[in-house]
PDB file of C-alpha atoms in Angstrom:
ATOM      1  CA  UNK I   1       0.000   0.000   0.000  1.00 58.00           C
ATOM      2  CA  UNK I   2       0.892   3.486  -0.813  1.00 87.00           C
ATOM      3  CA  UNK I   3       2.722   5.247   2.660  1.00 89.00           C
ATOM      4  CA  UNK I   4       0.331   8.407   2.002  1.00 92.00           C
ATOM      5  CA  UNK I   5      -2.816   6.486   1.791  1.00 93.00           C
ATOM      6  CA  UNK I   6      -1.557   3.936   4.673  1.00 90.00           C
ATOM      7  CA  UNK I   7      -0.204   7.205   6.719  1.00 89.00           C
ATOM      8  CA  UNK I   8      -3.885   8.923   5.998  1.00 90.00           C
ATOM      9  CA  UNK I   9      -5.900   5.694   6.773  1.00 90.00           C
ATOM     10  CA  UNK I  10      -4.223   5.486  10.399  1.00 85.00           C
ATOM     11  CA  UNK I  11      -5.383   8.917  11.297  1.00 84.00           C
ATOM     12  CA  UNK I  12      -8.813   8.002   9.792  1.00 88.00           C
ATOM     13  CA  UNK I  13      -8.369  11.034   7.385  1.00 89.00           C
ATOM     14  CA  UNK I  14     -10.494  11.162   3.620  1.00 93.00           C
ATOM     15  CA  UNK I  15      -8.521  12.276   1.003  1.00 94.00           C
ATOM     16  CA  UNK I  16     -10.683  15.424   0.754  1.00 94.00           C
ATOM     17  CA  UNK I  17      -9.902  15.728   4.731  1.00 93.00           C
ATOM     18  CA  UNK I  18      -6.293  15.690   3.829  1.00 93.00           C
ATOM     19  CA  UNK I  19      -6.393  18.227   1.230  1.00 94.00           C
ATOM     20  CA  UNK I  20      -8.545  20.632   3.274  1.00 93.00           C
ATOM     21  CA  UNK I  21      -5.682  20.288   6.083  1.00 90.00           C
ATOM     22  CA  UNK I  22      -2.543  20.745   3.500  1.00 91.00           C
ATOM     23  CA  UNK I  23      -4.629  23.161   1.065  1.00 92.00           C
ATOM     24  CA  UNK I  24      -4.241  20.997  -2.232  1.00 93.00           C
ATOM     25  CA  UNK I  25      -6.672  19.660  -4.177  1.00 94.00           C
ATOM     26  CA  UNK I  26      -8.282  16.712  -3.529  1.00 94.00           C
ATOM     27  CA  UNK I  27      -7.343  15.055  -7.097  1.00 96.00           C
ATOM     28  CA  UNK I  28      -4.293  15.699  -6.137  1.00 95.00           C
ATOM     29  CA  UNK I  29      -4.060  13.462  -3.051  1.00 95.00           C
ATOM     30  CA  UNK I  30      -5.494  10.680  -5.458  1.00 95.00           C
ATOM     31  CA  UNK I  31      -3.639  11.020  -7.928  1.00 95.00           C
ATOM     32  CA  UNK I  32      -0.294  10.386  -5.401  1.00 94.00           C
ATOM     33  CA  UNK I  33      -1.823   7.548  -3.668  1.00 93.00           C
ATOM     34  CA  UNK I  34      -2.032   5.792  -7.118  1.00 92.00           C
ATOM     35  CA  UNK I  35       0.961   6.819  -8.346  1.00 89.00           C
ATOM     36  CA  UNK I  36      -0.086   8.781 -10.896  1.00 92.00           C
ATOM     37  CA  UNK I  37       1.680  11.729 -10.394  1.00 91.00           C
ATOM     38  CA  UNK I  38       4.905  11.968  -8.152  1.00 91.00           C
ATOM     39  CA  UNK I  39       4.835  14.474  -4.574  1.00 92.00           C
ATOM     40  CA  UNK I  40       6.878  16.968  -5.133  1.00 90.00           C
ATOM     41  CA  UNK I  41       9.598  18.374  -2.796  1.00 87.00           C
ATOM     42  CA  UNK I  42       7.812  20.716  -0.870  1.00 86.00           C
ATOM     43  CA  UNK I  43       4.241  19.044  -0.478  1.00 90.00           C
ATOM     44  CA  UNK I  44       6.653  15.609   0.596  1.00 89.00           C
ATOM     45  CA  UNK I  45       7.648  17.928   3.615  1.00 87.00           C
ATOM     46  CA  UNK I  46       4.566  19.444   4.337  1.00 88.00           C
ATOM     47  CA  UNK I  47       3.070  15.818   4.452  1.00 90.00           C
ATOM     48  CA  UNK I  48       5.945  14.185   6.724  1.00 85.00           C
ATOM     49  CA  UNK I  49       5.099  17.298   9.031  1.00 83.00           C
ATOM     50  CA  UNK I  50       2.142  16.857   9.062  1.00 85.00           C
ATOM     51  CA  UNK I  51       1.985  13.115   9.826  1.00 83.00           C
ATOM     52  CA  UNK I  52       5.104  13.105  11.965  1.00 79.00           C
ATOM     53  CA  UNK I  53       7.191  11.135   9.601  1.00 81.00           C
ATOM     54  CA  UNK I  54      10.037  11.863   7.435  1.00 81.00           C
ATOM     55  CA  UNK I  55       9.924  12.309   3.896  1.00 84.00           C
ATOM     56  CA  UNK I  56      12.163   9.673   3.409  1.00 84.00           C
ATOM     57  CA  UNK I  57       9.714   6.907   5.227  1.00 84.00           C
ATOM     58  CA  UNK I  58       6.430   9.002   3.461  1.00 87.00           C
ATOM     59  CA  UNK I  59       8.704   7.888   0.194  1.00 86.00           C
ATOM     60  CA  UNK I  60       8.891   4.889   1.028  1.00 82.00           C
ATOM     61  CA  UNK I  61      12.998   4.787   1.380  1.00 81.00           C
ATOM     62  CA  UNK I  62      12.509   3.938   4.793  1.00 71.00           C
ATOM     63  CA  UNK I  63      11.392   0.765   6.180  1.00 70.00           C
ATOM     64  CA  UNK I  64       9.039   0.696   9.089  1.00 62.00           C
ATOM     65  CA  UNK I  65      11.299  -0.549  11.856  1.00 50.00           C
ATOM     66  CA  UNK I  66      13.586   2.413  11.636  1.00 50.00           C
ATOM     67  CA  UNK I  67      11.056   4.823  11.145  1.00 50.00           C
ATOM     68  CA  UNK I  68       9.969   3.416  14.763  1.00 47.00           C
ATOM     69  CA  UNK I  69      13.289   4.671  16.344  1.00 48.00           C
ATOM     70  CA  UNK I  70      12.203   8.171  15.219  1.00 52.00           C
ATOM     71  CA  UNK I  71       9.897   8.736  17.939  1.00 54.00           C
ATOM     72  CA  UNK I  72       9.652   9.035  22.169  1.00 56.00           C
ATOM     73  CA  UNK I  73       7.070   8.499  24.124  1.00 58.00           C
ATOM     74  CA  UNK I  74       6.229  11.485  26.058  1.00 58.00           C
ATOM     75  CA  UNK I  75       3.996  11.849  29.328  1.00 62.00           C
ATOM     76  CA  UNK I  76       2.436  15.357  30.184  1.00 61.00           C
ATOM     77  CA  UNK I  77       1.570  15.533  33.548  1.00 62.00           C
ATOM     78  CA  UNK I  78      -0.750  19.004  34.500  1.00 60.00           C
ATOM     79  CA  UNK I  79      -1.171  20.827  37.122  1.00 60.00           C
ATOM     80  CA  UNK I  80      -4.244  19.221  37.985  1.00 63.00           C
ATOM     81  CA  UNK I  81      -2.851  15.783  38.508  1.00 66.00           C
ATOM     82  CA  UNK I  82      -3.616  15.058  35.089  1.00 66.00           C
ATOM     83  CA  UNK I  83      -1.762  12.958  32.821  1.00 65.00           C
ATOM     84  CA  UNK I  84      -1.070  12.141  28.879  1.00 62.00           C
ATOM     85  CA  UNK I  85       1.089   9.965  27.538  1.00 60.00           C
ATOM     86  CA  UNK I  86       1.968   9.516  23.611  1.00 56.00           C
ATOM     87  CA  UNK I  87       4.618   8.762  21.184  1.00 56.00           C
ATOM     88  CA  UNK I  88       6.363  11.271  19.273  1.00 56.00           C
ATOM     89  CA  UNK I  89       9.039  12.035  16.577  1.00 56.00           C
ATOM     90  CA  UNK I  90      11.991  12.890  17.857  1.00 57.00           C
ATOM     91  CA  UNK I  91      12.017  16.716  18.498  1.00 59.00           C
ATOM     92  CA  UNK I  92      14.571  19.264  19.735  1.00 61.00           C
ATOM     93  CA  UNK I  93      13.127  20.803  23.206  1.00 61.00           C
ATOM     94  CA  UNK I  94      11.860  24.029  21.797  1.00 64.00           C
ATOM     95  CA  UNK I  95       9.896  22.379  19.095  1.00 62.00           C
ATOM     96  CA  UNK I  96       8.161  20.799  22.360  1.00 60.00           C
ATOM     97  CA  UNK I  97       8.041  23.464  24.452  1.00 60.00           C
ATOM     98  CA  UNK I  98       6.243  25.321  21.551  1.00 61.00           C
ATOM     99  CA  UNK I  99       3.829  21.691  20.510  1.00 59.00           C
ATOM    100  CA  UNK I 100       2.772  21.132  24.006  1.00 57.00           C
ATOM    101  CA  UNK I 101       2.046  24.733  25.518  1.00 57.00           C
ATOM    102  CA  UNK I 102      -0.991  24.234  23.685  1.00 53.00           C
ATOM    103  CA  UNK I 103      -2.531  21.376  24.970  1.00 54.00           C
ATOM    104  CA  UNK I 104      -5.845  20.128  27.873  1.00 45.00           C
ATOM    105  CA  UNK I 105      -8.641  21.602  25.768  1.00 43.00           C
ATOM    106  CA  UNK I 106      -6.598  24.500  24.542  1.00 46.00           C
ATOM    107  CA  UNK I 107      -5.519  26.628  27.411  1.00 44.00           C
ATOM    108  CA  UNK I 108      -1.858  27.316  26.883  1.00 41.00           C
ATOM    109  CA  UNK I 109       0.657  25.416  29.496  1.00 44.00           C
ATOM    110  CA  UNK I 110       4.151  25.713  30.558  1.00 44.00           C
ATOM    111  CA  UNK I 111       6.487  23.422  30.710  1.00 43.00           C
ATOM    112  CA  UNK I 112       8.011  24.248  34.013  1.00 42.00           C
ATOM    113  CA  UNK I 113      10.978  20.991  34.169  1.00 42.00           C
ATOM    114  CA  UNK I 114      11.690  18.925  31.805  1.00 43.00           C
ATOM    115  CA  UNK I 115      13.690  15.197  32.532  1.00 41.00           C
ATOM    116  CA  UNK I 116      14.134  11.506  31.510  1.00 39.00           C
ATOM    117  CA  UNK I 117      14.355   8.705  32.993  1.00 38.00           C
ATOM    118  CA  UNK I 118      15.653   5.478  32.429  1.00 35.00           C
ATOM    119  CA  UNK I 119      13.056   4.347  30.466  1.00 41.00           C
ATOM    120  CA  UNK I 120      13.067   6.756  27.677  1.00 43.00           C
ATOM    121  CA  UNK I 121      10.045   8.788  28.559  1.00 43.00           C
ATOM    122  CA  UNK I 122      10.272  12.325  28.830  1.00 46.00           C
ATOM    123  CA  UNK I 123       7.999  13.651  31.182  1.00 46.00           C
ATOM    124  CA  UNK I 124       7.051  17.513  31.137  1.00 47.00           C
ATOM    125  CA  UNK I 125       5.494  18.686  33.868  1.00 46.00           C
ATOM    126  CA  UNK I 126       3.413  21.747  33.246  1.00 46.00           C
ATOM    127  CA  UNK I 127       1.298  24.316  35.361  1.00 46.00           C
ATOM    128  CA  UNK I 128      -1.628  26.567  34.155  1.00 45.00           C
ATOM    129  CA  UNK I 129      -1.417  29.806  31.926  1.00 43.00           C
ATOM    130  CA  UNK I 130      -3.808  32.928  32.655  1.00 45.00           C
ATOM    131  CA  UNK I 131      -6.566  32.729  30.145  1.00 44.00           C
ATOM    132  CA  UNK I 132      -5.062  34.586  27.105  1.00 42.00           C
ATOM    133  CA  UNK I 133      -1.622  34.696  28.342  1.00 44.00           C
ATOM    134  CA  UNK I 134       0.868  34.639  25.534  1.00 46.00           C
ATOM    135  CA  UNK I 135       4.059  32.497  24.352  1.00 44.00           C
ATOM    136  CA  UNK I 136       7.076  34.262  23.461  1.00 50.00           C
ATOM    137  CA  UNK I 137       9.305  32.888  20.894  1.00 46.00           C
ATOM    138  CA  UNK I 138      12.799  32.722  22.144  1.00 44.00           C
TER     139      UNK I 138
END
């Protein structure tokens, strides 16, 4: 199977989905899944962004198991005892800081210590924003 249709089909996307969320036409998207036309350079990075891969596994250059060692699994825990855990590609720490001040329903979080431990999983643990409150970019 085609990596962009298997990539799309795991995150339970339509192809018209897909192009609403990348801004191409849907014809577009079909036509790559068949292999009727070829992705070109930029859309191939837009789409490994956008699914977390790289463009080499969205390509199909890379098999599965190494794209595997690509990602960490990460555990948020909030300020209100909360916790989430998921996997992620690997990301430098202010690509994280900037991915998770976003998340629990949308109020923006800090990430107020960051460590790992033996296992591999980063935790970040995080306290509340004021409503509003705004993110500098360092």
């Amino acid at each position: 199977m085609n990596r962009l249709k298997q990539l799309r089909k795991e995150k339970g996307l339509t192809q018209q989905e897909l192009s609403e969320a990348i801004t191409a036409p849907a014809r577009t998207i079909q036509r790559w899944e068949n292999g009727e036309n070829q992705i070109k350079a930029n859309r191939a990075s837009q789409l490994a962004d956008y699914f977390g891969v790289s463009v080499g596994y969205l390509l199909g250059y890379e098999p599965e198991s190494e794209q595997a060692s690509n990602y960490q699994k990460i555990k948020i825990c909030f300020s209100n005892g909360e916790e989430l855990s998921f996997l992620v590609r690997n990301f430098t720490e202010k690509e994280l800081t900037k991915i998770t001040s976003q998340f629990n329903n949308g109020n923006l979080m800090r990430i107020r210590n960051l460590s790992v431990n033996p296992k591999n999983i980063n935790y970040f643990f995080v306290e509340d924003f004021e409503e509003n409150e705004v993110i500098e970019d360092e």
